Coordinates of C-alpha atoms in Angstrom, one line a residue:
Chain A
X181 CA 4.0 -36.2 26.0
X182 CA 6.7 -36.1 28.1
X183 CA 9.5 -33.6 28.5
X184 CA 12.4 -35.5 27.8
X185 CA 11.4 -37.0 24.4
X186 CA 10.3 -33.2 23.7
X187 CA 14.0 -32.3 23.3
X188 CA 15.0 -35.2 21.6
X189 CA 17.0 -34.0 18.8
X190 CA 15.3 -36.7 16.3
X191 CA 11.9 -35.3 17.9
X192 CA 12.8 -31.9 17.1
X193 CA 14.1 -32.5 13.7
X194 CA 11.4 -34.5 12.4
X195 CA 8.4 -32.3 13.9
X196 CA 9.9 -29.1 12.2
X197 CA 10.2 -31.0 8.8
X198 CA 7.0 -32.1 8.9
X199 CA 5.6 -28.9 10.1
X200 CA 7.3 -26.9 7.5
X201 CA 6.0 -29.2 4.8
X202 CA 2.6 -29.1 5.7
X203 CA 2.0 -25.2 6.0
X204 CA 4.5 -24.5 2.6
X205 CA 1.5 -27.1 0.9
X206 CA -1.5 -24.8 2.3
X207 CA 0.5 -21.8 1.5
X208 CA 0.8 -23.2 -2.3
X209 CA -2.4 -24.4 -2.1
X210 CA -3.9 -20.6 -1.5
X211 CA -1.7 -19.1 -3.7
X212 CA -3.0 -21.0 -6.6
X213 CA -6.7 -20.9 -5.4
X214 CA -6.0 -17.4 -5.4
X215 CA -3.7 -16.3 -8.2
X216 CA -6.4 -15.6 -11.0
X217 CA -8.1 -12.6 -9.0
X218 CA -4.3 -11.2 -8.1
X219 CA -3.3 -11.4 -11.9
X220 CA -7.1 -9.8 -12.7
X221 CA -6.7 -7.3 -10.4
X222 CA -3.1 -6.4 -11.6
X223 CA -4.4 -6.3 -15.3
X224 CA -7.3 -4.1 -14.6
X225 CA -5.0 -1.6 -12.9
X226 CA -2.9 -1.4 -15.6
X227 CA -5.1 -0.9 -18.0
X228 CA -6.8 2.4 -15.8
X229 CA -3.3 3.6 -16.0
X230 CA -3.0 3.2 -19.5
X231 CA -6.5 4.7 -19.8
X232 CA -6.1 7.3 -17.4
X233 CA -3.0 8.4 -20.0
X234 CA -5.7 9.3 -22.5
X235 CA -7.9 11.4 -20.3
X236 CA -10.5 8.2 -20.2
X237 CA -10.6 6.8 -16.8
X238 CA -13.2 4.2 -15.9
X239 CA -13.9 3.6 -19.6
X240 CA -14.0 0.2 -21.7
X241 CA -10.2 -0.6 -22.1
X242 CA -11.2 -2.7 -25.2
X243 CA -13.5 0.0 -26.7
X244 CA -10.5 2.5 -27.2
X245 CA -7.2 0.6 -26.6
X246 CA -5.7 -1.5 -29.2
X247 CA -2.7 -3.2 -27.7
X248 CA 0.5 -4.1 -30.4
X249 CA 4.2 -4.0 -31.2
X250 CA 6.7 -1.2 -32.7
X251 CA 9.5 -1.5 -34.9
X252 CA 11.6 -5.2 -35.4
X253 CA 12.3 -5.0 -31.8
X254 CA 9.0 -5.7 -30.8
X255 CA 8.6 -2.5 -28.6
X256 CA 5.2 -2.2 -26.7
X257 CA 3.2 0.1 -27.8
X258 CA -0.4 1.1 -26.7
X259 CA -2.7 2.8 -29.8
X260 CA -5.7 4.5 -29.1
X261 CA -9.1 5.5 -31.0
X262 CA -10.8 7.9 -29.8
X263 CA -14.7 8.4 -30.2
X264 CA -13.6 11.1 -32.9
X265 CA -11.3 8.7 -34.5
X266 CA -8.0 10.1 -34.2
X267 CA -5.5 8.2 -33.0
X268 CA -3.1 8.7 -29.7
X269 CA 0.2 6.7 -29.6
X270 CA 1.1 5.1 -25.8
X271 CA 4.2 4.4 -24.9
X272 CA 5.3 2.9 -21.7
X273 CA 8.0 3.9 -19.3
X274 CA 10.6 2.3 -17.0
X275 CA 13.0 4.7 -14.8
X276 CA 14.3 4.7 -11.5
X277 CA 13.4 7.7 -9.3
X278 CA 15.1 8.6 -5.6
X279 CA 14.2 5.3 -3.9
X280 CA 12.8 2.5 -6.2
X281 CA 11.7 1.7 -9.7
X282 CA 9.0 4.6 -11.4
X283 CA 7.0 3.9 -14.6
X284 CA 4.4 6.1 -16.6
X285 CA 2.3 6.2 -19.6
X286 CA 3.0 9.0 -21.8
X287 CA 0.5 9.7 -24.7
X288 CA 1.1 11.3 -28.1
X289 CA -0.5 12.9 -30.7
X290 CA -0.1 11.4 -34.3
X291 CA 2.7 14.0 -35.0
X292 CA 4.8 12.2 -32.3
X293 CA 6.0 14.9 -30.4
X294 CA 3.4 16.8 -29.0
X295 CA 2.0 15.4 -25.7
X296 CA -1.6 14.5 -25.2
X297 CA -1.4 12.9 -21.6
X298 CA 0.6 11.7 -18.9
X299 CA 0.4 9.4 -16.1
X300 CA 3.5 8.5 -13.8
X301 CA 3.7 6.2 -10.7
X302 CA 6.4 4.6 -8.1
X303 CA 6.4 2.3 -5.3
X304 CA 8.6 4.4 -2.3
X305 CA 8.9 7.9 -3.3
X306 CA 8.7 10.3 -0.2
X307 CA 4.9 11.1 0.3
X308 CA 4.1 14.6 0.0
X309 CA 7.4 15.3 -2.4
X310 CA 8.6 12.6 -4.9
X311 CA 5.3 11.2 -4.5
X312 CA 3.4 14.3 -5.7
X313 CA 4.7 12.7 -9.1
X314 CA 1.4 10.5 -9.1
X315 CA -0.9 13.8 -8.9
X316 CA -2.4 15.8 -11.8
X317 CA -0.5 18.8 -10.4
X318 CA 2.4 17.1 -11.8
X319 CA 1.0 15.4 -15.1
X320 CA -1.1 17.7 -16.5
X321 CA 1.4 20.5 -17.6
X322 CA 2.8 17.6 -19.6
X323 CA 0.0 18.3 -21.9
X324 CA 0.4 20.0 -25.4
X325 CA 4.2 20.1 -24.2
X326 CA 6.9 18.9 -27.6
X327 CA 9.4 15.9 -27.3
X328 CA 11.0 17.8 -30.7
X329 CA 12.6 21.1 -30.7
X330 CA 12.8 22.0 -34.9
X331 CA 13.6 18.5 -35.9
X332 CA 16.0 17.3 -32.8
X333 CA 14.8 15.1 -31.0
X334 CA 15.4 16.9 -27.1
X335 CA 13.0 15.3 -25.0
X336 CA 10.8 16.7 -22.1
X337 CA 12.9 18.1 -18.9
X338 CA 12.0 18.6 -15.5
X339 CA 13.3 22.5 -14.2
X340 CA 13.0 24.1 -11.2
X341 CA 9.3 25.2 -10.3
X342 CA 8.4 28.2 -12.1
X343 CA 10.9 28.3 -15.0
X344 CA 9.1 26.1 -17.3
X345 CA 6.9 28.8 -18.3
X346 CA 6.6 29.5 -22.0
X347 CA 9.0 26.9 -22.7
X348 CA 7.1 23.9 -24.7
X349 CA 10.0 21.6 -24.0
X350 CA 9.8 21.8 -20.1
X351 CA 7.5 21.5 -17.4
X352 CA 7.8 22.1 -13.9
X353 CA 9.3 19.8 -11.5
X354 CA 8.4 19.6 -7.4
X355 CA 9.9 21.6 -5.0
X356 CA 11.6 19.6 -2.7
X357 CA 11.4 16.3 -5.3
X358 CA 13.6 17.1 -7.4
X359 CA 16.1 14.0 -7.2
X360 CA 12.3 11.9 -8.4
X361 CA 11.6 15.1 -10.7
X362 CA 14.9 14.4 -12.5
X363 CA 14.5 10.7 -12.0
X364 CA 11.3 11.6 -14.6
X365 CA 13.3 13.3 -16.9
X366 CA 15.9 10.6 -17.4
X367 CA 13.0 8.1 -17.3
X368 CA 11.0 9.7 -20.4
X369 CA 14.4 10.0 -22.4
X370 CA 16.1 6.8 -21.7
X371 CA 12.4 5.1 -22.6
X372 CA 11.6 6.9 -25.7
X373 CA 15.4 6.5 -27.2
X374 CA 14.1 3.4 -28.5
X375 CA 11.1 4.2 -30.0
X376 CA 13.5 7.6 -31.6
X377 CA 13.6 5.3 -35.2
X378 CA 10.0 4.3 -35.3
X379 CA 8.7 7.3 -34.4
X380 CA 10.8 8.9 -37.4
X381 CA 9.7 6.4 -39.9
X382 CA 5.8 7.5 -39.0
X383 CA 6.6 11.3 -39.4
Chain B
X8 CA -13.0 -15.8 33.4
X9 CA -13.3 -15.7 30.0
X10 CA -14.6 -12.1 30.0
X11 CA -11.7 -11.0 32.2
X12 CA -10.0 -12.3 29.4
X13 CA -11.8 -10.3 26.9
X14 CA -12.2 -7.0 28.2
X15 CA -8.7 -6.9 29.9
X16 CA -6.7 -6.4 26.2
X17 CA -9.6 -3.7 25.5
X18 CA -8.9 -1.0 28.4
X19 CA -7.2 -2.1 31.3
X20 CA -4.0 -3.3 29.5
X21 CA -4.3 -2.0 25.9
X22 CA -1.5 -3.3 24.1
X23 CA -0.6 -0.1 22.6
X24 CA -0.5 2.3 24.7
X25 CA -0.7 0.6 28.2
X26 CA 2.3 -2.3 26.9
X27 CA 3.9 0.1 24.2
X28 CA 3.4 -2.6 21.7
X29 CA 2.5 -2.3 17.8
X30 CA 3.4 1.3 18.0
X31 CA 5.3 1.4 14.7
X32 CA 2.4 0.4 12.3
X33 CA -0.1 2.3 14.8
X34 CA 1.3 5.3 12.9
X35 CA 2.0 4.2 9.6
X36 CA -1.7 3.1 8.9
X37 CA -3.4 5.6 10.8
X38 CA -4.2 8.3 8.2
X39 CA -7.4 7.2 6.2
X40 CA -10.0 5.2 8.8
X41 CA -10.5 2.4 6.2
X42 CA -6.9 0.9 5.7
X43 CA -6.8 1.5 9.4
X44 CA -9.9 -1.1 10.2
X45 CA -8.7 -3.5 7.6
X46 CA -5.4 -3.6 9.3
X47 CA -7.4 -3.7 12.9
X48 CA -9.1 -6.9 11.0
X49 CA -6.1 -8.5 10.1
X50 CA -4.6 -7.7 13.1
X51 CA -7.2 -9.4 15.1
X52 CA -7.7 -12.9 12.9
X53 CA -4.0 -13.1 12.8
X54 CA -3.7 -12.8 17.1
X55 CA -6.6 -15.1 17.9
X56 CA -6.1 -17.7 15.3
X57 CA -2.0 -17.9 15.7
X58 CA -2.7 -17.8 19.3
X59 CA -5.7 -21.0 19.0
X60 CA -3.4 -23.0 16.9
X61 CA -0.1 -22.6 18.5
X62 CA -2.5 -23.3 22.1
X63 CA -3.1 -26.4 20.4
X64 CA 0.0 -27.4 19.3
X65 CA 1.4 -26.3 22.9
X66 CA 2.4 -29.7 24.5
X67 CA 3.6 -31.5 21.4
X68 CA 6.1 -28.2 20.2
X69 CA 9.8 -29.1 20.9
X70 CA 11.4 -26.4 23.7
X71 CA 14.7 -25.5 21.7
X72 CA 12.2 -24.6 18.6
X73 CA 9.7 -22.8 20.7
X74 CA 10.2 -19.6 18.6
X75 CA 10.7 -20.9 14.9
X76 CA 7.1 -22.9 15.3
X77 CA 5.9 -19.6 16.5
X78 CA 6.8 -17.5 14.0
X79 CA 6.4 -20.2 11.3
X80 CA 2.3 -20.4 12.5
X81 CA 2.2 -17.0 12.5
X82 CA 3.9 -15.8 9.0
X83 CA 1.6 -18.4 7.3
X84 CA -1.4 -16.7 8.8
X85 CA 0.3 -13.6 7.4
X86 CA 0.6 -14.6 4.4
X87 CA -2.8 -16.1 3.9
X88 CA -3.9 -12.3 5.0
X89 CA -1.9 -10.8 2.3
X90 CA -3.0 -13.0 -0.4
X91 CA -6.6 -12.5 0.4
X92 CA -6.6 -9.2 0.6
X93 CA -4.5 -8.9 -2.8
X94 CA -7.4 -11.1 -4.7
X95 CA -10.5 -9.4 -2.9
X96 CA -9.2 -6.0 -1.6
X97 CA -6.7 -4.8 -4.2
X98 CA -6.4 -1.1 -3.4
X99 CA -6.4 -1.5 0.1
X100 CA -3.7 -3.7 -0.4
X101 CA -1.8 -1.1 -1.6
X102 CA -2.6 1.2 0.6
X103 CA -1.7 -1.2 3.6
X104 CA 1.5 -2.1 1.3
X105 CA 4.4 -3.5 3.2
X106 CA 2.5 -3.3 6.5
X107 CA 0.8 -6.5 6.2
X108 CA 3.9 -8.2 5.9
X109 CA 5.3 -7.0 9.0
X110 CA 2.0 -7.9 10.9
X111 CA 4.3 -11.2 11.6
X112 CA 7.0 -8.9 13.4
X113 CA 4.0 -7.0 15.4
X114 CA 4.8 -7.4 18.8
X115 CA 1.7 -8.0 20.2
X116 CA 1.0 -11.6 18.3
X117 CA 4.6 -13.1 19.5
X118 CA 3.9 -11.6 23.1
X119 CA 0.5 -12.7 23.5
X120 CA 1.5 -16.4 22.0
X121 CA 5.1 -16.2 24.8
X122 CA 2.5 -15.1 27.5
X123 CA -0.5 -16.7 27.3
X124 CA -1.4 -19.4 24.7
X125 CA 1.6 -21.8 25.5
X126 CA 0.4 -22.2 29.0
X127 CA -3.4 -22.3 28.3
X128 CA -6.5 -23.9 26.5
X129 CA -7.5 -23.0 23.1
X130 CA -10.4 -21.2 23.6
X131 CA -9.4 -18.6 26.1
X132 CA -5.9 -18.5 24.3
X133 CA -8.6 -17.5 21.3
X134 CA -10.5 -15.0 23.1
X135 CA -7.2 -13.7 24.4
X136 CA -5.5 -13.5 21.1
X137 CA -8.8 -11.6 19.4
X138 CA -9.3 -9.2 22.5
X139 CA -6.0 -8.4 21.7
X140 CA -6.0 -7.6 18.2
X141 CA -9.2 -5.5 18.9
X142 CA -7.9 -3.7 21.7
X143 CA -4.9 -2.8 18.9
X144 CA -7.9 -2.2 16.5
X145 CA -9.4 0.3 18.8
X146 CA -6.5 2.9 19.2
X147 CA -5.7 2.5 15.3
X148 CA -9.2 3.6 14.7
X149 CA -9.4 6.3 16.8
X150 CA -6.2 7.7 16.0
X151 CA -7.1 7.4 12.1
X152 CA -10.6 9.1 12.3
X153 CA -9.2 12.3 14.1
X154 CA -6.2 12.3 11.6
X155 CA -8.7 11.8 8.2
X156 CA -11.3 13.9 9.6
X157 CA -8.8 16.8 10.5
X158 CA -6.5 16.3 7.9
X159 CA -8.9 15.2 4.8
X160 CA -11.9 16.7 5.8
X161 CA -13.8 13.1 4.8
X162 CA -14.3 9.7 6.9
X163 CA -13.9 6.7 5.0
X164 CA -13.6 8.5 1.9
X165 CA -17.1 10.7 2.8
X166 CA -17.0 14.2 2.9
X167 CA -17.9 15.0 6.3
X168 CA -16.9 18.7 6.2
X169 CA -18.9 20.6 4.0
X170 CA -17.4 21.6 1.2
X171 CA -18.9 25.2 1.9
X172 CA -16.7 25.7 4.4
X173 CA -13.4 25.8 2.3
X174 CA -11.4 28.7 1.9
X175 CA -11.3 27.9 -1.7
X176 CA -15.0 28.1 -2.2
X177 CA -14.9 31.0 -0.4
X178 CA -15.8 29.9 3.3
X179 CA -12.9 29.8 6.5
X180 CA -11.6 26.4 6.9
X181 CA -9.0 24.5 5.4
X182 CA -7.3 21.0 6.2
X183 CA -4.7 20.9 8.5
X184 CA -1.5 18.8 6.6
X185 CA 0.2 17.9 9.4
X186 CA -2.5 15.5 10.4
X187 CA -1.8 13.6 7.3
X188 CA 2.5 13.5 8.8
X189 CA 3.5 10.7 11.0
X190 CA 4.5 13.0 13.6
X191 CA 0.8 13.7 14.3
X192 CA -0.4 10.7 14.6
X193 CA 2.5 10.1 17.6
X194 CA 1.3 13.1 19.0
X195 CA -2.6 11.6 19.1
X196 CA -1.1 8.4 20.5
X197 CA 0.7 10.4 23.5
X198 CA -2.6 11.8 24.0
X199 CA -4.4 8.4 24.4
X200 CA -1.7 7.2 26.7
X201 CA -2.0 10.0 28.9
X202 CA -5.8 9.2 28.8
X203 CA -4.8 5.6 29.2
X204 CA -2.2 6.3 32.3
X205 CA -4.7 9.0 34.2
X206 CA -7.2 6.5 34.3
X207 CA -5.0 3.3 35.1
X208 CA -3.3 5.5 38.0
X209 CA -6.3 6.2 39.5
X210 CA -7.5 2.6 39.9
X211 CA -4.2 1.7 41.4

């Protein structure tokens, strides 16, 4: 072809159209070949989180988790049988830590306060600080900790390494974290505020 | 010719650290050796198939839209990558996170497409793009076995270094963090170009 009809502005204008309409229908195309592994993949990781809440990674998420709804605002709500047959409750959580959204899984026993797991995770927290939050170093002294301090309702919070100690309503935060450490401690309160009446009405 | 072509992009004029380009995700995706060879991968499909089809397209694209048909050709590529990976790799996906996405601003696809495949045939513009990505794929594995193997003790997710030998079961090594920290990984890479430079200098 030659150059002059190359810059033709009627050239131009109907060669990017016609581009751009052909590789937005492959893209389409792919993504909907493709969609039902993303959405299987997403699923399965979700349900190791909630899993790994309980202390039973890699197991059959049917076999243990029961998923339903709390309360007449439909909270989610994750129950869990385990091969003893007591019961753990699973509650989901949405917070915002130093740089982006965080979420977790936090597990309790069938008093409703005391704290049989933990599992947190974010999408940009610094690595090697606010990203520590992901790591059992973090999670695990969540364990056996109380939301309930006589009958009030006080929630967990996140102190200063090393002055958690003894304390069952506190665990240690991470030094150097401790904008994501806090951003935790709102997450865990602001999430369970709603569940605060339903949890009642089982005690 | 064609081998010229090749084996230019693999030594002689490395991309990264003879041309300085793709430095950026060179040490983002440089700590564990596998996300590293999946992103030489996709590295390498996206040069050599954005440079074939855009060599192909090269006497019919419009001069004052040179660019948007580039980058068009090449995002879709992209974005085929990042789907793929999403449906049949899902935790390196993660790993590799945003850095697939930005494969489309690497430096080395729009160079070698500017430089090379508007002005020649497909095939070599093919081999050119793919030596390319591999000569990219070369320092980003290199740089990420010394940084796992020093800084995680394991190669692709292997223990390599016997667990015997850690202070905490009572032996005399431990990991070094700071390869796991960008700044090490810049630090291997002005290595390699010193290697690189030495060794171009003297042919010169």
């Amino acid at each position: 072809m030659d150059k002059g009809k190359r810059n033709g502005n009627i050239y131009t204008i109907v060669y990017a159209a016609l581009m751009v309409t052909l590789v937005a229908a492959l893209l389409a195309f792919a993504s909907q070949l493709l969609k039902p592994r993303q959405v299987a993949n997403m699923m399965a990781e979700t349900q190791q989180t909630i899993l790994r809440s309980v202390h039973l990674e890699d197991q059959p998420y049917e076999k243990y988790i029961t998923d339903t709804v709390a309360g007449p605002d439909q909270l989610p709500l994750f129950i869990c049988t385990l091969d003893n047959g007591t019961r753990k409750y699973i509650i989901p959580l949405h917070g915002k830590g130093l740089w982006g959204p965080l979420w977790g899984y936090l597990a309790l026993d069938d008093d409703f306060s005391t704290i049989y797991g933990a599992v947190f995770d974010h999408i940009s927290e610094t690595p090697g600080l606010g990203a520590e939050i992901t790591t059992l170093f973090f999670s695990d002294p969540f364990r056996g900790k109380s939301l309930y301090h006589g009958d009030q309702f006080v929630s967990i919070s996140v102190l200063k390494q090393g002055r958690s100690q003894n304390n069952p309503n506190a665990v240690d935060g991470i030094s150097g974290g401790t904008l994501t450490s806090r951003g935790v401690e709102n997450m865990i309160r602001e999430s369970l505020k709603p569940y605060l009446p339903f949890l009642k009405h089982y005690e | 010719m064609n081998k010229r072509i090749f084996l230019d992009p693999l030594f002689k004029n490395n991309p990264i650290p003879v041309l300085a380009l793709g430095i950026c995700s060179a040490l983002a995706v440089t700590v564990k050796l596998e996300p590293a060879m999946v992103m030489a991968l996709s590295v390498t499909l996206v040069t050599g198939f954005s440079s074939m089809i855009l060599s192909l397209l090269r006497n019919t694209i419009p001069n004052r839209i040179r660019i948007i048909v580039q980058l068009v050709v090449v995002a879709a590529l992209v974005i085929l990558v990042d789907q793929i990976l999403k449906a049949f790799a899902w935790e390196i996906s993660k790993q590799l996170s945003v850095f697939v996405g930005l494969i489309i601003t690497n430096c080395i696809i729009m160079g070698r497409i500017e430089a090379f495949a508007l002005y020649n045939k497909p095939f070599p513009s093919l081999v050119d793009g793919l030596a390319n990505g591999l000569g990219y794929g070369i320092i980003l594995i290199a740089v990420s076995i010394v940084r796992e193997l020093l800084g995680s003790g394991t190669l692709i997710g292997y223990q390599v270094i016997p667990q015997q030998w850690y202070v905490a079961n009572g032996g005399f090594y431990e990991n070094n963090g700071l390869f796991i920290l960008p700044p090490m990984a810049l630090i291997i890479l002005g290595l390699i170009v010193w290697v690189f430079n030495a060794k171009n200098a003297k042919r010169v």
